[in-house]
Short mmCIF file of C-alpha atoms and ligand atoms in Angstrom, two decimals:
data_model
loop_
_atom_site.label_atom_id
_atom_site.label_comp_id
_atom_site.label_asym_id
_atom_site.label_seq_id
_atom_site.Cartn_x
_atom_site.Cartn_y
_atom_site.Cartn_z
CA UNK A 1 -73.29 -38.30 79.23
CA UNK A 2 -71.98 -38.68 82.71
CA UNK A 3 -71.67 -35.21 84.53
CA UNK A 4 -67.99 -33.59 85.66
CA UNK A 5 -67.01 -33.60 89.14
CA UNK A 6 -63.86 -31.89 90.37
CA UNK A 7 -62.86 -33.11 93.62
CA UNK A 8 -60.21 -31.72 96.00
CA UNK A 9 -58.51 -35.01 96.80
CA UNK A 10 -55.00 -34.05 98.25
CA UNK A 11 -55.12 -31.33 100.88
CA UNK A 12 -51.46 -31.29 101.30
CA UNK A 13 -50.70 -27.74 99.73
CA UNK A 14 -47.82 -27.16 97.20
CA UNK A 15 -46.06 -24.17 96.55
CA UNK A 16 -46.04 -25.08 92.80
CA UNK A 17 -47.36 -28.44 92.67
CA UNK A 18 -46.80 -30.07 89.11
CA UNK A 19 -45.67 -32.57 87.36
CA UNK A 20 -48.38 -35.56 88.11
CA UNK A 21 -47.64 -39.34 86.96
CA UNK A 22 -49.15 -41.90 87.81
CA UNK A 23 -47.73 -45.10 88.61
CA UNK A 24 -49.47 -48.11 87.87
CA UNK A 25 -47.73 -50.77 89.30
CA UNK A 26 -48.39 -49.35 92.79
CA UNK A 27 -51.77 -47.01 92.22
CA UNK A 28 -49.90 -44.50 93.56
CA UNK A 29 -49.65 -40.31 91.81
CA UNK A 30 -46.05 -39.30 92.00
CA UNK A 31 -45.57 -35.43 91.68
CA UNK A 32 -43.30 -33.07 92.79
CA UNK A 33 -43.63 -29.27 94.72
CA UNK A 34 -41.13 -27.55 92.46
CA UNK A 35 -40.12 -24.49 94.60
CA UNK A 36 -40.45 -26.35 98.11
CA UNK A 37 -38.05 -29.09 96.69
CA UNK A 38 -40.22 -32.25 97.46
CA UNK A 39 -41.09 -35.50 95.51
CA UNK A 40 -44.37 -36.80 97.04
CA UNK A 41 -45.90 -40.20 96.75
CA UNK A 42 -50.05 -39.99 97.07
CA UNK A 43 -51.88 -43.46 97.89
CA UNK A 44 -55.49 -42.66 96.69
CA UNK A 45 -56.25 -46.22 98.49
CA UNK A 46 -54.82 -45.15 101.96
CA UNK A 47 -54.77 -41.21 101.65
CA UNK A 48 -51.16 -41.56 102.86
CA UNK A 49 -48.46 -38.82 101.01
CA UNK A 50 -44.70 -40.19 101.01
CA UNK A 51 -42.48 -37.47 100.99
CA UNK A 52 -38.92 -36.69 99.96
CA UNK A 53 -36.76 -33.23 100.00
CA UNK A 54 -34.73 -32.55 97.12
CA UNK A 55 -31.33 -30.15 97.46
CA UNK A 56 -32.30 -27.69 94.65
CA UNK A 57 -36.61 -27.09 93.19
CA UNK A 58 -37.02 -30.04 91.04
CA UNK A 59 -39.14 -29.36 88.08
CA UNK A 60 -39.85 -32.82 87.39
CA UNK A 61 -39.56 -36.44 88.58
CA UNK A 62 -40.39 -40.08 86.79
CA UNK A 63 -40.31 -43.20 87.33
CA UNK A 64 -37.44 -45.47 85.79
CA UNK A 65 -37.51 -48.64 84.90
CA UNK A 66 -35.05 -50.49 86.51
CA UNK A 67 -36.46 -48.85 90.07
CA UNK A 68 -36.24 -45.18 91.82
CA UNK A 69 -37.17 -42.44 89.93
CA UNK A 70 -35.25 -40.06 87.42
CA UNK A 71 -35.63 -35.90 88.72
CA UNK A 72 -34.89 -32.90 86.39
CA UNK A 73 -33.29 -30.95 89.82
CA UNK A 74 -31.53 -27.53 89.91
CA UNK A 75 -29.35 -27.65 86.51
CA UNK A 76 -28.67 -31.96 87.08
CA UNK A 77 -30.51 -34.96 85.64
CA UNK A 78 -30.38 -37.29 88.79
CA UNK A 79 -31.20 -40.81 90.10
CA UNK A 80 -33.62 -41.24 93.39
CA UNK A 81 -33.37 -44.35 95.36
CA UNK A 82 -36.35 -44.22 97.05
CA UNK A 83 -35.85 -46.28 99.68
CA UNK A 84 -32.52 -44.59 101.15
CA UNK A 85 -33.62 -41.05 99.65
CA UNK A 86 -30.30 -41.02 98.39
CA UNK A 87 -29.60 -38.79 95.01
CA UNK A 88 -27.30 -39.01 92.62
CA UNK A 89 -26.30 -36.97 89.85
CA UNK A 90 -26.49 -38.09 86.24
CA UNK A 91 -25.42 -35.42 84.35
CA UNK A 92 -25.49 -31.27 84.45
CA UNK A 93 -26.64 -29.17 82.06
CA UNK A 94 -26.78 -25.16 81.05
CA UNK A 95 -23.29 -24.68 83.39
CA UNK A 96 -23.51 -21.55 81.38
CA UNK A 97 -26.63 -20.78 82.96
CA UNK A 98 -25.93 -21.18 87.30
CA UNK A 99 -29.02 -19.28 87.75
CA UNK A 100 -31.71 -21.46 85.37
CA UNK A 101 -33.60 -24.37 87.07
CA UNK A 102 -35.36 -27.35 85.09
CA UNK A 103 -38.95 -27.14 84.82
CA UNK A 104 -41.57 -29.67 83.29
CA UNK A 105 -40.28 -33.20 81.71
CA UNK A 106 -41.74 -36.63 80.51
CA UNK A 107 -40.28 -40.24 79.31
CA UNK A 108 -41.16 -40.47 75.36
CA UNK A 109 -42.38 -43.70 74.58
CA UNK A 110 -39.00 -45.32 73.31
CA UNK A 111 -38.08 -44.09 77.53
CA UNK A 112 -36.28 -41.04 76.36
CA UNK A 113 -36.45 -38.45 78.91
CA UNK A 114 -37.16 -35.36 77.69
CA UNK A 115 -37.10 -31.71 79.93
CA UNK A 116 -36.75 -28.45 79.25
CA UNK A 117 -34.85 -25.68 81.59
CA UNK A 118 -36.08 -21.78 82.24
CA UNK A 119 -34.43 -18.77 84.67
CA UNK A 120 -35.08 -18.28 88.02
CA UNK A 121 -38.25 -16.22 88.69
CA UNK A 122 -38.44 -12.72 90.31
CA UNK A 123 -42.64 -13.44 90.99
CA UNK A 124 -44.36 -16.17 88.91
CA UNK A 125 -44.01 -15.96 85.12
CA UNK A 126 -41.44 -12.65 85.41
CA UNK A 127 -37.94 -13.80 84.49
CA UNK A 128 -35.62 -13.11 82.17
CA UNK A 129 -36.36 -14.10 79.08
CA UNK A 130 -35.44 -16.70 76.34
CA UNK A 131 -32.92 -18.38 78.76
CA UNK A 132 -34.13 -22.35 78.80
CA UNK A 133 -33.24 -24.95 76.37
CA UNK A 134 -35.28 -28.07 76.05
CA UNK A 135 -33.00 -31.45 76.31
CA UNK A 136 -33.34 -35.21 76.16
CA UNK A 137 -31.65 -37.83 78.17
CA UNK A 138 -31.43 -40.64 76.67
CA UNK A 139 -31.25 -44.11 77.56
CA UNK A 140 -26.89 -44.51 77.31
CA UNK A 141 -27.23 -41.52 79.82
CA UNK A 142 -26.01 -39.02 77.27
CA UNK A 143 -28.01 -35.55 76.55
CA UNK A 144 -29.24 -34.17 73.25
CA UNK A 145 -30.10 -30.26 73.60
CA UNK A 146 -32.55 -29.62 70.89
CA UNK A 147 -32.72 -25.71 71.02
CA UNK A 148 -32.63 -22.81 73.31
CA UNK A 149 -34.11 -19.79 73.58
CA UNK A 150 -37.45 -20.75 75.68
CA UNK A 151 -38.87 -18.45 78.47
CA UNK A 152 -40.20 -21.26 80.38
CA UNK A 153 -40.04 -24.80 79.46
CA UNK A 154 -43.48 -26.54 79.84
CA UNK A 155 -45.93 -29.02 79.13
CA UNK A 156 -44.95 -32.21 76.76
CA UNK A 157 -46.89 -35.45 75.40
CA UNK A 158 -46.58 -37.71 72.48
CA UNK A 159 -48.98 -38.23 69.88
CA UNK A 160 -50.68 -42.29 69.60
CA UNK A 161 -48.54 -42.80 66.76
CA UNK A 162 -45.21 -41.81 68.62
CA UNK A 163 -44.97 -39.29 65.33
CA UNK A 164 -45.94 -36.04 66.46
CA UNK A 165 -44.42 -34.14 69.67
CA UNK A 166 -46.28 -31.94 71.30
CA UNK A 167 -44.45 -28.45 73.46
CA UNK A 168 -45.63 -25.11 75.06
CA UNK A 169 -42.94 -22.60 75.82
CA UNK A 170 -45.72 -21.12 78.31
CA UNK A 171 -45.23 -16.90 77.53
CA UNK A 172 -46.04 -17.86 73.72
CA UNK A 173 -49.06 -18.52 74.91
CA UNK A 174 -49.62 -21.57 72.73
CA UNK A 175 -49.12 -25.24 72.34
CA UNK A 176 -46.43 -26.31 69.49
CA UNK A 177 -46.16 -29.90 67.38
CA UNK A 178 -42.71 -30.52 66.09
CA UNK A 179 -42.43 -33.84 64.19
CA UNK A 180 -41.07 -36.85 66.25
CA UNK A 181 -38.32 -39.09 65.48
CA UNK A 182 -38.90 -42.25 67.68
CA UNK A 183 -35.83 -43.93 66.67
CA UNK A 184 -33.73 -40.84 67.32
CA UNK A 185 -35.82 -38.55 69.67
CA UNK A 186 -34.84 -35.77 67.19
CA UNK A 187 -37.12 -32.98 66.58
CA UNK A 188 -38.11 -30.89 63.32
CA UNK A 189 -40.72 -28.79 61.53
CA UNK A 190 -41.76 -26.82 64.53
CA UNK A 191 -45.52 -25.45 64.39
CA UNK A 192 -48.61 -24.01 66.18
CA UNK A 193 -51.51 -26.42 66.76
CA UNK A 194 -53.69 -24.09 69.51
CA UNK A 195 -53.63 -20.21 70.66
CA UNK A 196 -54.73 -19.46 74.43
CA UNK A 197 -57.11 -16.88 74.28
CA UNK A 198 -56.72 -13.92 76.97
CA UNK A 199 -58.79 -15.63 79.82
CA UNK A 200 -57.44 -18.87 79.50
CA UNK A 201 -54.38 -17.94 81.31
CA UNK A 202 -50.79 -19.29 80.58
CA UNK A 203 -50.44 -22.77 79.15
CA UNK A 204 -49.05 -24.81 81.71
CA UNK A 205 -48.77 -28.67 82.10
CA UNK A 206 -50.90 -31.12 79.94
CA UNK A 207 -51.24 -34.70 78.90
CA UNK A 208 -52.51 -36.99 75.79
CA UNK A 209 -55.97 -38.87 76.01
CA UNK A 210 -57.09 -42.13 74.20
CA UNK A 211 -58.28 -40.11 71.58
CA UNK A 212 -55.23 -38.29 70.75
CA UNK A 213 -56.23 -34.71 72.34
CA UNK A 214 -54.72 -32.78 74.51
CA UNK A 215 -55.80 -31.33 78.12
CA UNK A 216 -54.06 -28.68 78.70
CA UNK A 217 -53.34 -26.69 82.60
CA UNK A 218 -53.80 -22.96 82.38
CA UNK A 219 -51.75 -21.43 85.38
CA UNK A 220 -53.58 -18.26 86.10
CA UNK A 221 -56.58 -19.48 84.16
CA UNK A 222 -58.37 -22.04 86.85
CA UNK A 223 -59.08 -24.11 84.20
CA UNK A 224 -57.81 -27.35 82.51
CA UNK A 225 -58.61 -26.80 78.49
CA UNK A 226 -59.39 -29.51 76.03
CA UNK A 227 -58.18 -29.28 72.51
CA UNK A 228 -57.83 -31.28 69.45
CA UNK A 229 -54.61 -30.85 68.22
CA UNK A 230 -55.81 -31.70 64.38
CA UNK A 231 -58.02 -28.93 64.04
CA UNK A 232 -56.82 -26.29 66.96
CA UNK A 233 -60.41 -26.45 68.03
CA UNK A 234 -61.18 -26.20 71.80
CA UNK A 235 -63.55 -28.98 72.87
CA UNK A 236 -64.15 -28.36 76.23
CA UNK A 237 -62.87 -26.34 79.51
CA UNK A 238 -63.34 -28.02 83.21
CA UNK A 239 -63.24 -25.14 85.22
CA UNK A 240 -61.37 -25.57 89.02
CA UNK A 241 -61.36 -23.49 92.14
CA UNK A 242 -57.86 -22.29 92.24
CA UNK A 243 -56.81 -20.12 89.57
CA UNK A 244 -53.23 -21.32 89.07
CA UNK A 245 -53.78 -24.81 87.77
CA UNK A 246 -50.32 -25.92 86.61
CA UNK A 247 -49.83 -29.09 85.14
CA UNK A 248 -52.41 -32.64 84.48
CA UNK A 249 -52.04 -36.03 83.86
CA UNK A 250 -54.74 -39.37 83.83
CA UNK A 251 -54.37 -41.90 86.43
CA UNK A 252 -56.86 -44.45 88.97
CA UNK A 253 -57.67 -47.81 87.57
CA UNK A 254 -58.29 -47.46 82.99
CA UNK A 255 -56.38 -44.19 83.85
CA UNK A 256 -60.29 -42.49 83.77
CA UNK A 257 -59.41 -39.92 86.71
CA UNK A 258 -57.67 -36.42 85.42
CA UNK A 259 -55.78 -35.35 87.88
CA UNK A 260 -55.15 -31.79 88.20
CA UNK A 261 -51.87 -29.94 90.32
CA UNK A 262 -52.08 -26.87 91.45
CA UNK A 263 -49.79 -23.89 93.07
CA UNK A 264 -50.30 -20.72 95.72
CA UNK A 265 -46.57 -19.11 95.01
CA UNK A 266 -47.34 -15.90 94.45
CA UNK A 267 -50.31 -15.05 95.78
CA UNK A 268 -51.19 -13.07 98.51
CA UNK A 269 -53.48 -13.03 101.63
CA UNK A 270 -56.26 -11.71 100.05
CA UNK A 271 -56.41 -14.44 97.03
CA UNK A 272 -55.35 -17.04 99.47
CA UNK A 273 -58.43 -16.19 101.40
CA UNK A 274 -60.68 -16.66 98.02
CA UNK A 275 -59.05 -19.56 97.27
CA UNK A 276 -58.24 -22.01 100.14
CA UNK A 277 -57.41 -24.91 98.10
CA UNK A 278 -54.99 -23.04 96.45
CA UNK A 279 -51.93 -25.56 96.07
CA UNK A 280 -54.23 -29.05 96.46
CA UNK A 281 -54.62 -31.77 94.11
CA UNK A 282 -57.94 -32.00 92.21
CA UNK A 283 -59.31 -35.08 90.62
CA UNK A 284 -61.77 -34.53 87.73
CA UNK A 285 -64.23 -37.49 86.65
CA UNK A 286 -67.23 -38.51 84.20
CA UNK A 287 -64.69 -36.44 81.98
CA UNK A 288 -65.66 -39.32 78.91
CA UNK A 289 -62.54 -40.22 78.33
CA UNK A 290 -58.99 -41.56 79.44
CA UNK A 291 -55.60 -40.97 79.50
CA UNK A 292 -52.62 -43.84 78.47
CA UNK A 293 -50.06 -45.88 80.16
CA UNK A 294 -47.08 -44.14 81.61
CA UNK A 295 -43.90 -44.55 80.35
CA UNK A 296 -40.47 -45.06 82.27
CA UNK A 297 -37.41 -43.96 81.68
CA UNK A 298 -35.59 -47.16 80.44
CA UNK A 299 -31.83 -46.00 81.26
C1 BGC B 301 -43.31 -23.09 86.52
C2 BGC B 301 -43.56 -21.88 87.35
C3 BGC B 301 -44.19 -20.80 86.47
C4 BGC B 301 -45.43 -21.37 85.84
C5 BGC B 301 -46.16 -20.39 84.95
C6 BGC B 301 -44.60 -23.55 85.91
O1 BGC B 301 -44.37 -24.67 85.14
O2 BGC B 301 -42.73 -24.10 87.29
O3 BGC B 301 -42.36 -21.47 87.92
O4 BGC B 301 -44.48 -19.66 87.22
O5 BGC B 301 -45.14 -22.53 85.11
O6 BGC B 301 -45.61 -20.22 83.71
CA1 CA B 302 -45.30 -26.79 84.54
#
């Protein structure tokens, strides 16, 4: 058994940083600081952070495939050129809804991209309720909503087999598996695979390993949990020293690194002073195991 270390390796700090992906062709960990509207590009080789400002908080941002990036921004899909920082709109969504933002999002494996919406926060986790819709964009640029009524939008992966998708709506305080249409992104029989026990915080962000398990972020619960989405058994939980870990994903050369975002909205002086990483990127090793290749939107 190789031992756990968590490691504080960006020191950059995020009002909600989330939404981690790494990108293999450069080694670099794209993620995004939802409520101070940045994308940011981290170089583990050089320790250098590229940095661009979005108009509206962007809840997510991927990589596409024919270059730039694709960001779930305000209530807009958009394209990022990356070189001239330029943004352009793709398509708007929940014009119903002027006051929702989007939140988490990932590229299916067929290069779907797939992100769900939530209101506007009063403090962290208070809004009103039940006002997001999770949506996919597909590759022909046109959106699918598949249903609405989610508090807040959260943390997505794909089973090995492309079969199973897996969904937290983060104040039901558990992690869903609808079945997955690959050829149609469409979703059905919706169903609870894992419960979040009091301490554990609010499911957050989480990602897919090798072995088909999930590691899930638990904002308010300093802790990244590790479940097996078969049985709904907890394996393991890495503790961190922030308490609101938000999101995860597996990156660094075999993708063998978990890296771990993490936000300080919301908190005040007092926890800031407990907590001075609060916000910082954490990189968790000897974990055992690894994560999978990204995917990019292919539109
Ligand atoms: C959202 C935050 C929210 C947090 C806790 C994050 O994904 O971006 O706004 O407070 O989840 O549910
Ligand atoms: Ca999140």
């Amino acid at each position: 058994m190789s031992s756990i270390k968590v490691e504080c390796v960006i020191k950059e700090k995020n009002a909600i940083g989330e939404g981690p992906v790494w990108e293999e062709k450069d080694e670099t960990l794209l993620y995004v600081d939802i409520s101070g509207q940045k994308i940011h590009r981290w170089n583990p080789a050089t320790n250098q952070i590229q940095t661009m400002t979005t108009e509206k908080p962007v809840g997510c941002a991927v990589p596409r495939r024919s270059g730039g990036y694709v960001i779930g921004e305000g209530t807009r899909f958009a394209a990022v050129d990356w070189g001239s920082q330029a943004i352009t709109t793709i398509t708007h969504i929940d014009a119903d809804k002027p006051n929702n933002r989007f939140n988490d999002g990932k590229v299916d494996p067929a290069g779907r991209l797939i992100a769900g919406t939530m209101a506007l926060e009063e403090r962290p986790a208070v809004l009103e309720p039940k006002q997001g819709s999770l949506f996919s964009l597909h590759t022909d640029l046109s959106v699918v909503k598949h249903f609405s009524q989610v508090d807040i939008s959260n943390g997505l992966d794909w089973s090995l087999d492309h079969r199973t998708f897996y969904y937290i709506d983060s104040l039901t305080y558990t992690v869903e598996a609808f079945d997955y249409d690959i050829n149609t992104g469409g979703l059905s029989n919706r169903r609870m695979v894992y419960r979040l026990e009091k301490d554990e915080g609010i499911p957050d962000g989480m990602c897919i390993d090798s072995d088909g398990r999930l590691w899930v972020a638990c904002y308010n619960g300093g802790r990244v949990i590790h479940i097996d989405p078969h049985t709904g058994a907890r394996l393991q939980t890495v503790k961190l020293p922030v308490q609101k870990t938000t999101s995860c994903c597996f990156g660094g050369r075999n993708y063998s690194d978990l890296y771990v975002t993490s936000a300080y909205l919301g908190m005040d002086e007092s926890d800031l002073a407990k907590q001075p990483q609060a916000g910082c990127v954490f990189k968790v090793t000897g974990l055992g195991t690894k994560g999978i290749p990204t995917n990019s939107f292919a539109g």
